[in-house]
CSV table of C-alpha atoms in Angstrom, one decimal:
chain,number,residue,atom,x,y,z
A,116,UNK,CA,-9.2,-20.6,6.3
A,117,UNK,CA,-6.0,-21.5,7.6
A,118,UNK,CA,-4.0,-20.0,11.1
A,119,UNK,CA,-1.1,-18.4,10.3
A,120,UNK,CA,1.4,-17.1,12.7
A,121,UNK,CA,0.8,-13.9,14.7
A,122,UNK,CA,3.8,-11.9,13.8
A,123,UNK,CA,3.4,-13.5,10.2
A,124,UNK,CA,-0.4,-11.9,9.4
A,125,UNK,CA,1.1,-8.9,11.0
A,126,UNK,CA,4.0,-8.9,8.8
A,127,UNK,CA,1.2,-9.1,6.0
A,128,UNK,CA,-0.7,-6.6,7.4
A,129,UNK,CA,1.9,-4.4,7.5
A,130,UNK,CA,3.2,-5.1,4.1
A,131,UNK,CA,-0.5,-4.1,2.6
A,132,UNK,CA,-1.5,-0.9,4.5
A,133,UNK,CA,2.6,0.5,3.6
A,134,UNK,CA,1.6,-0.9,-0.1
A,135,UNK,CA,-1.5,1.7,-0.2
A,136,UNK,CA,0.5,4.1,1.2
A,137,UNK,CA,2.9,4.1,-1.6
A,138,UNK,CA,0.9,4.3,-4.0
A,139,UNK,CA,-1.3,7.3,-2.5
A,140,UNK,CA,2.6,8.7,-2.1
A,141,UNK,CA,5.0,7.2,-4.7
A,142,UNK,CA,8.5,7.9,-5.0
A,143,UNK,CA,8.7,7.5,-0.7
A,144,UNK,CA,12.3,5.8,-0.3
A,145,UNK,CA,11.1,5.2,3.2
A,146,UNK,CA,8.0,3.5,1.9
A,147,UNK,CA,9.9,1.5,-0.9
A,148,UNK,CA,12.1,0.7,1.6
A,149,UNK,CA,9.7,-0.7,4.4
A,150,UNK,CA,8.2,-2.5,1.8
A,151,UNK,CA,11.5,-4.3,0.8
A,152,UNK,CA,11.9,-5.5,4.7
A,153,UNK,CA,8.4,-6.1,4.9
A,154,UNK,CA,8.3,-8.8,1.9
A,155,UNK,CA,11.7,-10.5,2.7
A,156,UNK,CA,9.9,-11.0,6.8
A,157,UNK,CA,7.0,-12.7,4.8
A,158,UNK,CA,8.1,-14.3,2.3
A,159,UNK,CA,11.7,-16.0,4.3
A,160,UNK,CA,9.2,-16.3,7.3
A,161,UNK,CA,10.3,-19.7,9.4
A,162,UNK,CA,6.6,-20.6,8.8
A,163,UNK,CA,7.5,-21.4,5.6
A,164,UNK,CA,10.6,-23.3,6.0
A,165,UNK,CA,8.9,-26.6,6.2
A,166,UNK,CA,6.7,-26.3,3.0
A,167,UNK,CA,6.6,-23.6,0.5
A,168,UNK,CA,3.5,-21.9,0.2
A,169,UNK,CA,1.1,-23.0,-2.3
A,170,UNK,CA,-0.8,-20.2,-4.0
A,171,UNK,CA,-4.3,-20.6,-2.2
A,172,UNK,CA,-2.3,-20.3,1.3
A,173,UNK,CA,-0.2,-17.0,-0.5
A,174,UNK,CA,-4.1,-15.9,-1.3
A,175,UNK,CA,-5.2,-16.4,1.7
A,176,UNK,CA,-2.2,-14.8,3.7
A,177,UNK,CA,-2.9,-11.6,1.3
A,178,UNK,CA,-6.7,-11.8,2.3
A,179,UNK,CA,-5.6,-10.9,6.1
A,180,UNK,CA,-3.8,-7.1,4.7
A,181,UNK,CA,-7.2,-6.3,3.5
A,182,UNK,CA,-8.5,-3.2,5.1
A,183,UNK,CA,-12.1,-4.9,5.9
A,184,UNK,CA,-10.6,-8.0,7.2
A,185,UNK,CA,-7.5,-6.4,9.5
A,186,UNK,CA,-9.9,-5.8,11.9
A,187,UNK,CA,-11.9,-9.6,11.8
């Protein structure tokens, strides 16, 4: 598995536990909202700015949000 930034995984992180969130709660503007800033800090993240990401590194960044590995 690849190393991705710090503030990148934690961007992704983020981005997944807000995700379960709304959909447990849906209709949260706040949620939708932090969603919306979450996915433009991954997805226009400088990491990326010198390749795009292929879809196994995309898979791989999502595989970091998921409950039983946030804490690995």
């Amino acid at each position: 598995m690849r190393s991705f930034p710090v503030d990148l995984a934690r961007a992704q992180q983020e981005w997944s536990a807000t995700y379960r969130q709304l959909a447990v709660r849906p209709g949260r503007t706040e949620l939708r909202r932090r969603l919306y800033r979450l996915s433009a800090e991954v997805f226009f993240h400088p990491y990326w700015g010198q390749r795009r990401p292929s879809p196994a590194a995309w898979r791989e960044l999502r595989e970091l949000g998921r409950p039983e590995r946030a804490g690995s």
